[in-house]
Amino acid sequence: METRLFIGGEFVPARSGETLPVRNPHDGSELGHVAMAAGDDVEDAVAAARAALPAWRSTSASERGRLLLALADAIEARSDELARLESLDTGHPIRDTIGLDVPRTAATFRYFGGIADKVEGRVIPVDPGFLNYVVPEPVGIVGQIVPWNFPIMFTSWKLAPALAAGNCVLLKPSELTPLSSLRMAELMAEVGFPPGVVNVLPGDGKDAGSAIVDHPEIAKIAFTGSTAVGAEVAARSGARLKGVQLELGGKGANIVFEDADLRAAVNGAAFAIFHNQGQACIAGSRILLHESIAREFLDSFLELAGSIRVGDPLSSSTEMGPLTSAEHRDRVLRYTEIARQEGGEVLLGGSRPRDPALSAGYYVEPTVVRCAPDARVAQEEVFGPFASVLIFRDEAEAIALANATPYGLGSGLWTRDLRRAHRVAEQIRAGMVWVNCYKRVHPGSPFGGIGASGVGREMGFDAMREYTETRSVWINIDAALPAYYPR
Ligand code: NAD
């Protein structure tokens, strides 16, 4: 596959000639090198986007939609290959990349292919004699920066609405996981996206990321990543008066009430934290248990978590793969130490797996820790297979605990009481609340957070609003204008 930068419809080396190593998280081996973009390459990509923008924004919305639909088909036709590539690059188990990541990627392009020509303007009832209509316009050249935890899926979440709305894009994948977005660039060229409409620039945050954020011709930055970097991106964008959309960290609460279907809650809570090795912004990383069912829940939960098959992502029986980088594995392992120092009780895991076949990889065992609400592991995003368990006495305490972090992304609750479900869902400070399920996403359903979890929404019509500005046009049909300067 191509490993060079994708600029102006062509694959080109980085101007500096520098490359980035790409590693396989299963054993730390080198998969290859990709070109590493920096400021000069960002300049070239902006020039390509600038040249492409006038024609792209005036291309009919249905033609833009047709290209997105063709891309969805191309992804589906190569789903096995893309799933394998994503598993090699990220460590996601192949059953997930085949069953979730790649189908969701295709579904996102398909949804926005369908939405492209259904975004309408409005006519505003203003004063008699005037016609005032408003139309959504593309914002122009957009910079999109994505993280390493769901690279192929997030590439689609970012590109699809921006392109449907008629923008040109510079997309920077994470330096850790650049492969699927480069392969996607090949597919976009193949299905006929015009040169310069999408430019893919693997590189690090310091050089390529900063150059995109600071570039005066890039009108908007859409960023998914950590809260700390998101805040910096927002501050720098703010200084240049450019819009931002930020998908940042989370510390999701998953509340299990005493009337919950415990079997479903145990399985749902395990999926919420261990799927993708816990490397999900919406992970249900805090499990809040009513004191009356805590013991029973934990007995089943620990048994299930202890039985999760950790291993080679390319094996179809693997349920949990390695973390994406060695550095991140070490960071996650340090949190077990922090939990112990703060008086937490490690109920399961906390180490690297003992299996010698996994010793060179970036693996961490499923880990469960019981801790106090103010412990660091109950407050900070660990971003690994690490569940923090808290106990509550009543509904009010559960809500207070759920809301007791700076984050507000996704949270869940398990109950058989419909009134309680609505009552609690209304009081959780989060962009998304799941009842008797967790981590449900759909291209039509708004996705995003509040507080330290970000600003703005991806997916659905909300995403189309992120990538458009409103133009208001006034036409004097037959109004007699009073002379402001009667002479
Ligand atoms: P990160 O913030 O380190 O990096 C994210 C991206 O930003 C990468 O492409 C990186 O190269 C780039 N970057 C880094 N510094 C930059 C700078 N100064 N200027 C411009 N770009 C810069 O995050 P990460 O470690 O890659 O991802 C994990 C984090 O992402 C977690 O906190 C997770 O919660 C968050 N996340 C949030 C969502 C969401 O939708 N809310 C989804 C996935 C991940």
Tab-separated table of N, CA and C and ligand atoms in Angstrom, residues 145-150 154 157 172-176 203-206 208-210 213 223-227 229-230 232-233 236 246-250 280-282 381 383 409 447-449 453 458, ligand 1:
chain	number	residue	atom	x	y	z
A	145	ILE	N	-8.002	16.494	12.826
A	145	ILE	CA	-6.910	15.805	13.532
A	145	ILE	C	-7.525	14.659	14.324
A	146	VAL	N	-7.036	13.450	14.080
A	146	VAL	CA	-7.655	12.283	14.734
A	146	VAL	C	-6.637	11.517	15.586
A	147	PRO	N	-7.137	10.781	16.575
A	147	PRO	CA	-6.253	10.033	17.474
A	147	PRO	C	-6.043	8.597	16.983
A	148	TRP	N	-5.447	7.784	17.830
A	148	TRP	CA	-5.053	6.434	17.407
A	148	TRP	C	-6.037	5.360	17.836
A	149	ASN	N	-7.069	5.706	18.593
A	149	ASN	CA	-7.840	4.598	19.185
A	149	ASN	C	-8.860	3.958	18.241
A	150	PHE	N	-9.466	4.729	17.337
A	150	PHE	CA	-10.337	4.131	16.310
A	150	PHE	C	-10.018	4.817	14.981
A	154	PHE	N	-12.822	6.936	12.928
A	154	PHE	CA	-12.812	8.394	13.144
A	154	PHE	C	-12.472	9.159	11.869
A	157	TRP	N	-15.812	9.529	10.434
A	157	TRP	CA	-16.640	10.492	11.175
A	157	TRP	C	-16.255	11.922	10.829
A	172	LYS	N	-5.138	14.849	9.447
A	172	LYS	CA	-3.903	14.296	10.032
A	172	LYS	C	-4.244	13.129	10.937
A	173	PRO	N	-3.858	11.903	10.521
A	173	PRO	CA	-4.049	10.778	11.441
A	173	PRO	C	-3.010	10.839	12.548
A	174	SER	N	-3.199	10.024	13.565
A	174	SER	CA	-2.190	9.948	14.628
A	174	SER	C	-0.907	9.359	14.069
A	175	GLU	N	0.198	9.837	14.590
A	175	GLU	CA	1.498	9.310	14.166
A	175	GLU	C	1.625	7.820	14.482
A	176	LEU	N	0.799	7.321	15.422
A	176	LEU	CA	0.885	5.906	15.803
A	176	LEU	C	0.119	4.990	14.852
A	203	GLY	N	1.721	12.551	10.488
A	203	GLY	CA	2.771	13.369	11.090
A	203	GLY	C	2.464	13.529	12.556
A	204	ASP	N	3.368	14.166	13.279
A	204	ASP	CA	3.096	14.294	14.710
A	204	ASP	C	2.367	15.604	15.008
A	205	GLY	N	2.015	15.766	16.273
A	205	GLY	CA	1.242	16.942	16.653
A	205	GLY	C	2.072	18.209	16.629
A	206	LYS	N	3.299	18.054	17.058
A	206	LYS	CA	4.188	19.214	17.223
A	206	LYS	C	4.396	19.938	15.886
A	208	ALA	N	3.213	18.717	12.149
A	208	ALA	CA	2.079	18.746	11.211
A	208	ALA	C	0.812	19.263	11.901
A	209	GLY	N	0.545	18.766	13.119
A	209	GLY	CA	-0.684	19.174	13.827
A	209	GLY	C	-0.695	20.675	14.064
A	210	SER	N	0.402	21.189	14.609
A	210	SER	CA	0.463	22.631	14.905
A	210	SER	C	0.336	23.452	13.631
A	213	VAL	N	-3.274	23.627	12.720
A	213	VAL	CA	-4.046	24.479	13.642
A	213	VAL	C	-3.754	25.958	13.385
A	223	PHE	N	-11.121	18.338	15.982
A	223	PHE	CA	-10.056	17.616	16.688
A	223	PHE	C	-10.659	16.529	17.563
A	224	THR	N	-10.104	15.331	17.491
A	224	THR	CA	-10.437	14.301	18.475
A	224	THR	C	-9.139	13.894	19.146
A	225	GLY	N	-9.129	13.925	20.465
A	225	GLY	CA	-7.913	13.563	21.195
A	225	GLY	C	-8.056	13.893	22.664
A	226	SER	N	-6.918	14.077	23.307
A	226	SER	CA	-6.945	14.274	24.758
A	226	SER	C	-7.437	15.681	25.116
A	227	THR	N	-7.918	15.801	26.333
A	227	THR	CA	-8.433	17.094	26.793
A	227	THR	C	-7.309	18.134	26.830
A	229	VAL	N	-4.506	18.391	24.991
A	229	VAL	CA	-4.151	18.891	23.655
A	229	VAL	C	-5.339	19.651	23.058
A	230	GLY	N	-6.550	19.169	23.314
A	230	GLY	CA	-7.743	19.854	22.800
A	230	GLY	C	-7.817	21.287	23.304
A	232	GLU	N	-5.332	23.159	24.143
A	232	GLU	CA	-4.299	23.948	23.452
A	232	GLU	C	-4.751	24.284	22.014
A	233	VAL	N	-5.332	23.297	21.367
A	233	VAL	CA	-5.821	23.506	19.993
A	233	VAL	C	-6.891	24.604	19.995
A	236	ARG	N	-5.292	28.111	20.576
A	236	ARG	CA	-4.590	28.628	19.389
A	236	ARG	C	-5.563	28.958	18.274
A	246	LEU	N	-14.490	19.866	19.129
A	246	LEU	CA	-13.542	19.099	19.941
A	246	LEU	C	-14.202	17.874	20.550
A	247	GLU	N	-13.639	16.712	20.273
A	247	GLU	CA	-14.075	15.464	20.914
A	247	GLU	C	-12.939	15.038	21.823
A	248	LEU	N	-13.126	15.165	23.118
A	248	LEU	CA	-11.996	14.975	24.032
A	248	LEU	C	-12.200	13.760	24.945
A	249	GLY	N	-11.571	13.786	26.077
A	249	GLY	CA	-11.569	12.610	26.948
A	249	GLY	C	-12.886	12.378	27.664
A	250	GLY	N	-12.943	11.275	28.384
A	250	GLY	CA	-14.156	10.953	29.143
A	250	GLY	C	-13.842	10.096	30.353
A	280	ALA	N	-11.257	3.879	24.664
A	280	ALA	CA	-12.414	4.536	24.054
A	280	ALA	C	-12.768	5.722	24.933
A	281	CYS	N	-12.992	6.858	24.286
A	281	CYS	CA	-13.350	8.058	25.045
A	281	CYS	C	-14.645	7.827	25.814
A	282	ILE	N	-15.544	6.990	25.262
A	282	ILE	CA	-16.832	6.751	25.917
A	282	ILE	C	-16.804	5.502	26.807
A	381	GLU	N	-8.789	9.929	33.274
A	381	GLU	CA	-9.014	8.965	32.189
A	381	GLU	C	-7.793	8.046	32.071
A	383	PHE	N	-7.813	5.202	30.100
A	383	PHE	CA	-7.811	4.867	28.672
A	383	PHE	C	-7.222	3.476	28.431
A	409	LEU	N	-19.028	12.994	28.773
A	409	LEU	CA	-19.151	12.448	27.415
A	409	LEU	C	-20.276	11.416	27.354
A	447	PHE	N	-23.074	12.814	18.472
A	447	PHE	CA	-22.032	12.247	19.328
A	447	PHE	C	-21.133	13.382	19.784
A	448	GLY	N	-20.946	13.501	21.101
A	448	GLY	CA	-20.033	14.527	21.601
A	448	GLY	C	-20.273	14.762	23.075
A	449	GLY	N	-19.485	15.662	23.647
A	449	GLY	CA	-19.556	15.833	25.093
A	449	GLY	C	-19.651	17.278	25.523
A	453	SER	N	-15.018	17.204	28.137
A	453	SER	CA	-15.149	16.227	27.043
A	453	SER	C	-15.322	16.880	25.678
A	458	GLU	N	-20.446	15.434	16.544
A	458	GLU	CA	-20.245	14.733	15.284
A	458	GLU	C	-21.527	13.980	14.979
B	1	NAD	P1	-3.658	13.261	21.705
B	1	NAD	O1	-4.372	14.464	22.173
B	1	NAD	O2	-2.291	13.020	22.211
B	1	NAD	O3	-3.513	13.281	20.116
B	1	NAD	C1	-4.628	13.396	19.273
B	1	NAD	C2	-4.172	13.910	17.923
B	1	NAD	O4	-3.692	15.244	18.099
B	1	NAD	C3	-3.017	13.132	17.290
B	1	NAD	O5	-3.204	13.089	15.891
B	1	NAD	C4	-1.802	13.994	17.632
B	1	NAD	O6	-0.735	13.845	16.719
B	1	NAD	C5	-2.395	15.397	17.554
B	1	NAD	N1	-1.690	16.413	18.333
B	1	NAD	C6	-0.923	16.251	19.447
B	1	NAD	N2	-0.452	17.440	19.848
B	1	NAD	C7	-0.913	18.376	18.987
B	1	NAD	C8	-0.772	19.795	18.887
B	1	NAD	N3	-0.063	20.493	19.767
B	1	NAD	N4	-1.401	20.438	17.883
B	1	NAD	C9	-2.151	19.755	16.988
B	1	NAD	N5	-2.308	18.412	17.026
B	1	NAD	C10	-1.709	17.733	18.024
B	1	NAD	O7	-4.649	12.054	21.981
B	1	NAD	P2	-4.383	10.528	21.748
B	1	NAD	O8	-3.510	10.028	22.847
B	1	NAD	O9	-3.969	10.294	20.341
B	1	NAD	O10	-5.861	9.931	21.898
B	1	NAD	C11	-6.402	9.553	23.112
B	1	NAD	C12	-7.310	10.633	23.653
B	1	NAD	O11	-8.311	10.950	22.686
B	1	NAD	C13	-8.065	10.224	24.886
B	1	NAD	O12	-8.064	11.281	25.816
B	1	NAD	C14	-9.476	9.993	24.387
B	1	NAD	O13	-10.487	10.126	25.327
B	1	NAD	C15	-9.591	11.007	23.331
B	1	NAD	N6	-10.652	10.627	22.424
B	1	NAD	C16	-11.827	11.336	22.431
B	1	NAD	C17	-12.871	10.949	21.609
B	1	NAD	C18	-14.195	11.663	21.581
B	1	NAD	O14	-14.910	11.479	20.615
B	1	NAD	N7	-14.552	12.445	22.563
B	1	NAD	C19	-12.714	9.852	20.793
B	1	NAD	C20	-11.516	9.159	20.823
B	1	NAD	C21	-10.489	9.571	21.640
